[in-house]
PDB file of C-alpha atoms in Angstrom:
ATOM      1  CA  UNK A   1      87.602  95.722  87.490  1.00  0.00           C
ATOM      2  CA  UNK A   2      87.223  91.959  88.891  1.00  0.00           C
ATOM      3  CA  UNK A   3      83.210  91.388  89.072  1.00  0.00           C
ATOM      4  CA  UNK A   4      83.546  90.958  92.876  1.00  0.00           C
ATOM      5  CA  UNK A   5      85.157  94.353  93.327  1.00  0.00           C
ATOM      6  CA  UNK A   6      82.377  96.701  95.358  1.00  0.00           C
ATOM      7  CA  UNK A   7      81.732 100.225  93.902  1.00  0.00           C
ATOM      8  CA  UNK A   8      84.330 102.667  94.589  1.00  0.00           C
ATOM      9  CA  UNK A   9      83.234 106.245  95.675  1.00  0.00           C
ATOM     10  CA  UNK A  10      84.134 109.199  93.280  1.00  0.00           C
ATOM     11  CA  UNK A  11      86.046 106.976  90.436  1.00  0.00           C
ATOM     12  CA  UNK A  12      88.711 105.352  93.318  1.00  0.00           C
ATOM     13  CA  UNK A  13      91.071 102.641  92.319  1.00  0.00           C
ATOM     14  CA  UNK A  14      91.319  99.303  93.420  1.00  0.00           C
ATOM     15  CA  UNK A  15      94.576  99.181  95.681  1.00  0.00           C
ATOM     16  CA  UNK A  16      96.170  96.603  93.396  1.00  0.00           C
ATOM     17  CA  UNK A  17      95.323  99.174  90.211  1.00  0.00           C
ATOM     18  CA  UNK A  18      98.469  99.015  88.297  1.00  0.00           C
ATOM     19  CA  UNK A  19      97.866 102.643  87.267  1.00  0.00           C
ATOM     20  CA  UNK A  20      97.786 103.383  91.268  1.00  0.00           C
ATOM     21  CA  UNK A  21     101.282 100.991  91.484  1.00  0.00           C
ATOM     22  CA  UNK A  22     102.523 103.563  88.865  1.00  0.00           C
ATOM     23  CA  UNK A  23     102.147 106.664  91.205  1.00  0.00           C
ATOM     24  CA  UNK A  24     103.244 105.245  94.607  1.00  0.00           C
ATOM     25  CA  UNK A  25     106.361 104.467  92.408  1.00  0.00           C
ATOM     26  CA  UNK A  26     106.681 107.534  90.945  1.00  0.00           C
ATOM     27  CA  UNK A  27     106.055 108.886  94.248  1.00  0.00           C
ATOM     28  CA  UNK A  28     108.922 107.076  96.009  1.00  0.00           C
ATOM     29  CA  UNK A  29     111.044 107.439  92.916  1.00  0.00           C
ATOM     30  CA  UNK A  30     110.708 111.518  93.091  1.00  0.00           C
ATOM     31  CA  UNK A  31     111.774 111.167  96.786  1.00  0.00           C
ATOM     32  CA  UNK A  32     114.644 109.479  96.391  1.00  0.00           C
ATOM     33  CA  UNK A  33     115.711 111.947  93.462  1.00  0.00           C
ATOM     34  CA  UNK A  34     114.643 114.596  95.589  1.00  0.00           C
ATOM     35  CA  UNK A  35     117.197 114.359  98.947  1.00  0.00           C
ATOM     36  CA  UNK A  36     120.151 116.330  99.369  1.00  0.00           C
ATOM     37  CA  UNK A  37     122.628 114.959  97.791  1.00  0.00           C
ATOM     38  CA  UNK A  38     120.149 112.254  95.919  1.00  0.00           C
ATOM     39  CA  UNK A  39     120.206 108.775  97.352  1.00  0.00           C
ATOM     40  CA  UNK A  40     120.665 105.746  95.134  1.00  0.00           C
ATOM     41  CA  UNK A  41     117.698 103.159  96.229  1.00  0.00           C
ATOM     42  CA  UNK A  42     119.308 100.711  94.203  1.00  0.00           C
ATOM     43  CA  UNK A  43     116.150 100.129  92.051  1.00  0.00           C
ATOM     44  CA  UNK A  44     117.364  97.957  89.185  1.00  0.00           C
ATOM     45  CA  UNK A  45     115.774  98.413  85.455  1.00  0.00           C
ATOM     46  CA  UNK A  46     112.525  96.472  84.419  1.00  0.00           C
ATOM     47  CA  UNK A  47     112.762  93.186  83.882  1.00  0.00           C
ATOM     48  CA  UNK A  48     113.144  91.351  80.268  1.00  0.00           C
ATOM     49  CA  UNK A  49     110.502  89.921  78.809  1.00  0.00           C
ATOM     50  CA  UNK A  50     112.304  86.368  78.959  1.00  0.00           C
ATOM     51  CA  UNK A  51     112.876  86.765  82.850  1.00  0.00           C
ATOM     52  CA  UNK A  52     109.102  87.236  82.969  1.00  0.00           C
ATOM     53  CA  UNK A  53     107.905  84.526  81.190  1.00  0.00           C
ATOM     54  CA  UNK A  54     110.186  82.113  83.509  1.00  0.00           C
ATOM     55  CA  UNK A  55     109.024  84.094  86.442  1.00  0.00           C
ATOM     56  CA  UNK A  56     105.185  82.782  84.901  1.00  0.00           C
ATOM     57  CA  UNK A  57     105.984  79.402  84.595  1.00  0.00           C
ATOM     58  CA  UNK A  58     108.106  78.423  88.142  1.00  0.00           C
ATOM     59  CA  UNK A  59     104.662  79.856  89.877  1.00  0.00           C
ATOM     60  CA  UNK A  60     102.489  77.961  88.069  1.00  0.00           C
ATOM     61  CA  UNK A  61     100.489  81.005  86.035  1.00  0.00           C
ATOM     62  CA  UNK A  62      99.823  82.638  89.452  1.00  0.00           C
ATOM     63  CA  UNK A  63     101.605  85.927  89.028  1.00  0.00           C
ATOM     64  CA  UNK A  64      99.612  88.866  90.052  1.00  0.00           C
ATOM     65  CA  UNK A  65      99.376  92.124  87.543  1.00  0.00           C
ATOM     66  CA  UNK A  66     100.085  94.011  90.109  1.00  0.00           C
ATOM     67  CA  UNK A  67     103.180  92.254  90.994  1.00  0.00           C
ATOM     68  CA  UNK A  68     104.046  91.478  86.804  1.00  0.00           C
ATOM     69  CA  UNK A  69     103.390  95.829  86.933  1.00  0.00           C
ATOM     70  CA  UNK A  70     106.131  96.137  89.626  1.00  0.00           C
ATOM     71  CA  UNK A  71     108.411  93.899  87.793  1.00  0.00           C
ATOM     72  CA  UNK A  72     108.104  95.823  84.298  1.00  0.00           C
ATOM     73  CA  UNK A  73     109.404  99.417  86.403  1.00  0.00           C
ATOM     74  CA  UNK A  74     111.765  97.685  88.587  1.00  0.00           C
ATOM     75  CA  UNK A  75     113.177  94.135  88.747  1.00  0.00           C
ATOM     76  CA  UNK A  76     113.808  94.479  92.098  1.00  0.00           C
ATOM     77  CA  UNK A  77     116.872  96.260  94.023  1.00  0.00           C
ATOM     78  CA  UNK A  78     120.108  95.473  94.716  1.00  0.00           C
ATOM     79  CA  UNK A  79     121.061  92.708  96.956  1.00  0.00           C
ATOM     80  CA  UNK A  80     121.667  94.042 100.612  1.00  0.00           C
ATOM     81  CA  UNK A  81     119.895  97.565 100.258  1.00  0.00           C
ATOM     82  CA  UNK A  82     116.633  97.848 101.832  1.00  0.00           C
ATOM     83  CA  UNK A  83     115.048 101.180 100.611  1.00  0.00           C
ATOM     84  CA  UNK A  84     111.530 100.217 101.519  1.00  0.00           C
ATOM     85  CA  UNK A  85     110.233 101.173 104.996  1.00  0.00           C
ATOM     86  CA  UNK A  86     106.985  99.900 106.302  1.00  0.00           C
ATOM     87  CA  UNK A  87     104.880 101.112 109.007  1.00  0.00           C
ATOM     88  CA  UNK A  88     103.545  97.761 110.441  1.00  0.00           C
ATOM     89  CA  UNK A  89     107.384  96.840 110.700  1.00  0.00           C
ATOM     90  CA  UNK A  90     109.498  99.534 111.833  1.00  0.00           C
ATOM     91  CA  UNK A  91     112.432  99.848 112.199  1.00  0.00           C
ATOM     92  CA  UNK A  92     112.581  97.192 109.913  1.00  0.00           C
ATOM     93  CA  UNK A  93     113.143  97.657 105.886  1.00  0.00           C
ATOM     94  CA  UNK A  94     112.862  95.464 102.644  1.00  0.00           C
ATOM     95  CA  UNK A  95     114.047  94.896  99.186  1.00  0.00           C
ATOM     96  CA  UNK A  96     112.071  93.957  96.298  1.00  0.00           C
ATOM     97  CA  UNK A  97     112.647  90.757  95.261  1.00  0.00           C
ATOM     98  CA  UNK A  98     113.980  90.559  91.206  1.00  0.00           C
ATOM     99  CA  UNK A  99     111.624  88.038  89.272  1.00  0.00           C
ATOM    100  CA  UNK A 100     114.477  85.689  89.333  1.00  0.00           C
ATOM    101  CA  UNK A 101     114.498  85.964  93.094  1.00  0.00           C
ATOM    102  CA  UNK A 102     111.108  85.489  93.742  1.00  0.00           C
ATOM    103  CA  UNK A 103     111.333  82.501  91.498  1.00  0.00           C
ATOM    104  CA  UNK A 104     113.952  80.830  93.356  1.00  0.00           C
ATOM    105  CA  UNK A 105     112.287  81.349  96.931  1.00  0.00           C
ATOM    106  CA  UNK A 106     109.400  79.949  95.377  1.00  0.00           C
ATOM    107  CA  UNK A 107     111.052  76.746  94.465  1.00  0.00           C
ATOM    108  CA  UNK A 108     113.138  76.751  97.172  1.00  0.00           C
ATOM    109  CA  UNK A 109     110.500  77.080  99.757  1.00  0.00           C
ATOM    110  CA  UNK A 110     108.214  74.902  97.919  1.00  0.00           C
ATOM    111  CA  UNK A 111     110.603  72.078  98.061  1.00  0.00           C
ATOM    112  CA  UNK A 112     111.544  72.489 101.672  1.00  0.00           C
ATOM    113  CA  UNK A 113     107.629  72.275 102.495  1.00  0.00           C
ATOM    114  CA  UNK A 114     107.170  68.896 100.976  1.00  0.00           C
ATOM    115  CA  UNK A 115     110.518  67.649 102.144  1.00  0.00           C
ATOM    116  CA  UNK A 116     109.247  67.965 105.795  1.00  0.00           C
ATOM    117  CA  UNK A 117     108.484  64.607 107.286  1.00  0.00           C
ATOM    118  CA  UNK A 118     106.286  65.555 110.151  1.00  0.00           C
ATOM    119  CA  UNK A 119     103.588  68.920 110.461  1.00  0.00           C
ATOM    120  CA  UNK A 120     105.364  71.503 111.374  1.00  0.00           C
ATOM    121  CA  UNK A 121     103.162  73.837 114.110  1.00  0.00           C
ATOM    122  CA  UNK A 122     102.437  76.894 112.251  1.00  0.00           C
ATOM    123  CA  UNK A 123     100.636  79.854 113.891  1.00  0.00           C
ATOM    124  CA  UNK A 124      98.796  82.268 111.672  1.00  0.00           C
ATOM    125  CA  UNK A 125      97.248  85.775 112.576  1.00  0.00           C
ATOM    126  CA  UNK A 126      94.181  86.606 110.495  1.00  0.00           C
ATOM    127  CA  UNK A 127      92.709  85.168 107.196  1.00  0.00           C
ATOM    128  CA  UNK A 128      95.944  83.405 106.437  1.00  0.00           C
ATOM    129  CA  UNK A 129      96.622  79.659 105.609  1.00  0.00           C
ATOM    130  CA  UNK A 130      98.001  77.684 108.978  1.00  0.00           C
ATOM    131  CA  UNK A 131     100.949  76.349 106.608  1.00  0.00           C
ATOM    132  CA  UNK A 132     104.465  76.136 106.814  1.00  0.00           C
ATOM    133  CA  UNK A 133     105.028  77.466 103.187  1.00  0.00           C
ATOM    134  CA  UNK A 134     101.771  77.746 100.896  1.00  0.00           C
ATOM    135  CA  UNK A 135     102.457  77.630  96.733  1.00  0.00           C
ATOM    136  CA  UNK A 136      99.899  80.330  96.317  1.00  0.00           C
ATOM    137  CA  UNK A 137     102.030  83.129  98.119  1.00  0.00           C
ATOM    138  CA  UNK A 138     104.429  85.077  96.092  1.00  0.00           C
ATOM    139  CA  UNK A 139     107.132  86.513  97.970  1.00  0.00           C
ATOM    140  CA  UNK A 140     107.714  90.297  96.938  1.00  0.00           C
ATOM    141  CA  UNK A 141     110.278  92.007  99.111  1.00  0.00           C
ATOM    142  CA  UNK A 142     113.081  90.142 102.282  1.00  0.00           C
ATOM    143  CA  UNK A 143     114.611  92.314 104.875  1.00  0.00           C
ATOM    144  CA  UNK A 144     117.742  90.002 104.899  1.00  0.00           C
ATOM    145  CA  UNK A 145     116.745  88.265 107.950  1.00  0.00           C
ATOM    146  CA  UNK A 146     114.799  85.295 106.219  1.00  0.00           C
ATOM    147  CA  UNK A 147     111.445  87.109 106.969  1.00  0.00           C
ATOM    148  CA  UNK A 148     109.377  87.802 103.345  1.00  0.00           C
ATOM    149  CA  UNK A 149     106.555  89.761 102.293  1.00  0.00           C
ATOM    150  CA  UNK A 150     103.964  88.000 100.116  1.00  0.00           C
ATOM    151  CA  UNK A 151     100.981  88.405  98.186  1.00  0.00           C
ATOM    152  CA  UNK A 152      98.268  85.528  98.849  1.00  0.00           C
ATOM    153  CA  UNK A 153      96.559  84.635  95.999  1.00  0.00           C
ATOM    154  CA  UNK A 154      94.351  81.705  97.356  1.00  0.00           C
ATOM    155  CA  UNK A 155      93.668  82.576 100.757  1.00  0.00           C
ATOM    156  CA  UNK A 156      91.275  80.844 103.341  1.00  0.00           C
ATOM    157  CA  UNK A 157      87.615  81.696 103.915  1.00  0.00           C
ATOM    158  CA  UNK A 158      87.974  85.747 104.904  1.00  0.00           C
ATOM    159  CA  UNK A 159      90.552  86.149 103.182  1.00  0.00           C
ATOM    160  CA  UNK A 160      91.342  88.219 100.220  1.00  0.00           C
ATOM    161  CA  UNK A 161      92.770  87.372  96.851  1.00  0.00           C
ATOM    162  CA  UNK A 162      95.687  89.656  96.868  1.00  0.00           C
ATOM    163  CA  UNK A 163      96.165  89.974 100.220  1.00  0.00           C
ATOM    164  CA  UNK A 164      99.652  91.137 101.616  1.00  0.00           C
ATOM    165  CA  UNK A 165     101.330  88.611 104.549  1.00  0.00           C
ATOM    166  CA  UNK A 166     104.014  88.386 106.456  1.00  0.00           C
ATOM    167  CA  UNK A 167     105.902  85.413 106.426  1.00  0.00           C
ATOM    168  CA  UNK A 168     108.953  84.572 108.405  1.00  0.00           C
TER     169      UNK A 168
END
């Protein structure tokens, strides 16, 4: 537990627990297997330790455990099925990124950002940086439109380390 984490009522996790990561996995996992016939998500198998390590390194150390625990079940999916539904934007549904992936957008985004000559208006909803591209986010899942999910790890005043954004 991080030493500004509040009390949690009755032994509750923190939301980026990796043991909690486990179960919603398993959870979604057991669904899949569980359809009629059994639907291939297109999860692919953990990735390597090596994959990892440059994962580490092109984001400067600022991997999240919860996003390294993600990583060591499922190294993303397969390119161009999106398993993943989410509430805040249906119909719409995403792919986890592979570490190599997320790497790559990483740099790739990065250098676009600095390559950009004039400010570029931004407009952000909530406790989120006013940036074009930020080096602290960590792109998790696309939806094959351009459009990413990230984790912030060094977000504004009211912000929240770990936070999840929408960027696109």
């Amino acid at each position: 537990m991080r030493l500004d984490d509040p009390p949690r009522p009755n032994g509750a996790r923190r939301p980026d627990d990796p043991a909690r990561l486990i179960d919603a996995w398993q959870r979604i996992e057991q669904w899949y297997d569980a359809t009629d016939p059994p639907l291939d998500p297109g999860f692919r198998p953990p990735v390597s330790v090596a994959g990892l390590s440059m994962l580490v390194q092109q984001v400067g150390g600022l991997l999240p455990e919860s996003v390294e625990t993600l990583l060591r079940r499922h190294d993303g999916g397969v390119d161009g099925r999106y398993p993943l539904p989410m509430r805040a934007t249906e119909p719409t549904c995403w792919r986890m990124l592979s570490a190599a992936e997320i790497g790559a957008e990483v740099q790739r985004l990065s250098e676009v950002a600095r390559s950009l000559l004039s400010v570029v208006p931004v407009r952000a909803e909530g406790p989120v940086a006013a940036v074009w591209w930020d080096h602290a986010w960590i792109p998790l899942c696309e939806c094959g439109t351009g459009d990413l999910v990230c984790i912030d790890q060094a977000p504004p005043p009211g912000g929240r380390v770990g936070q999840v954004l929408l960027y696109g």
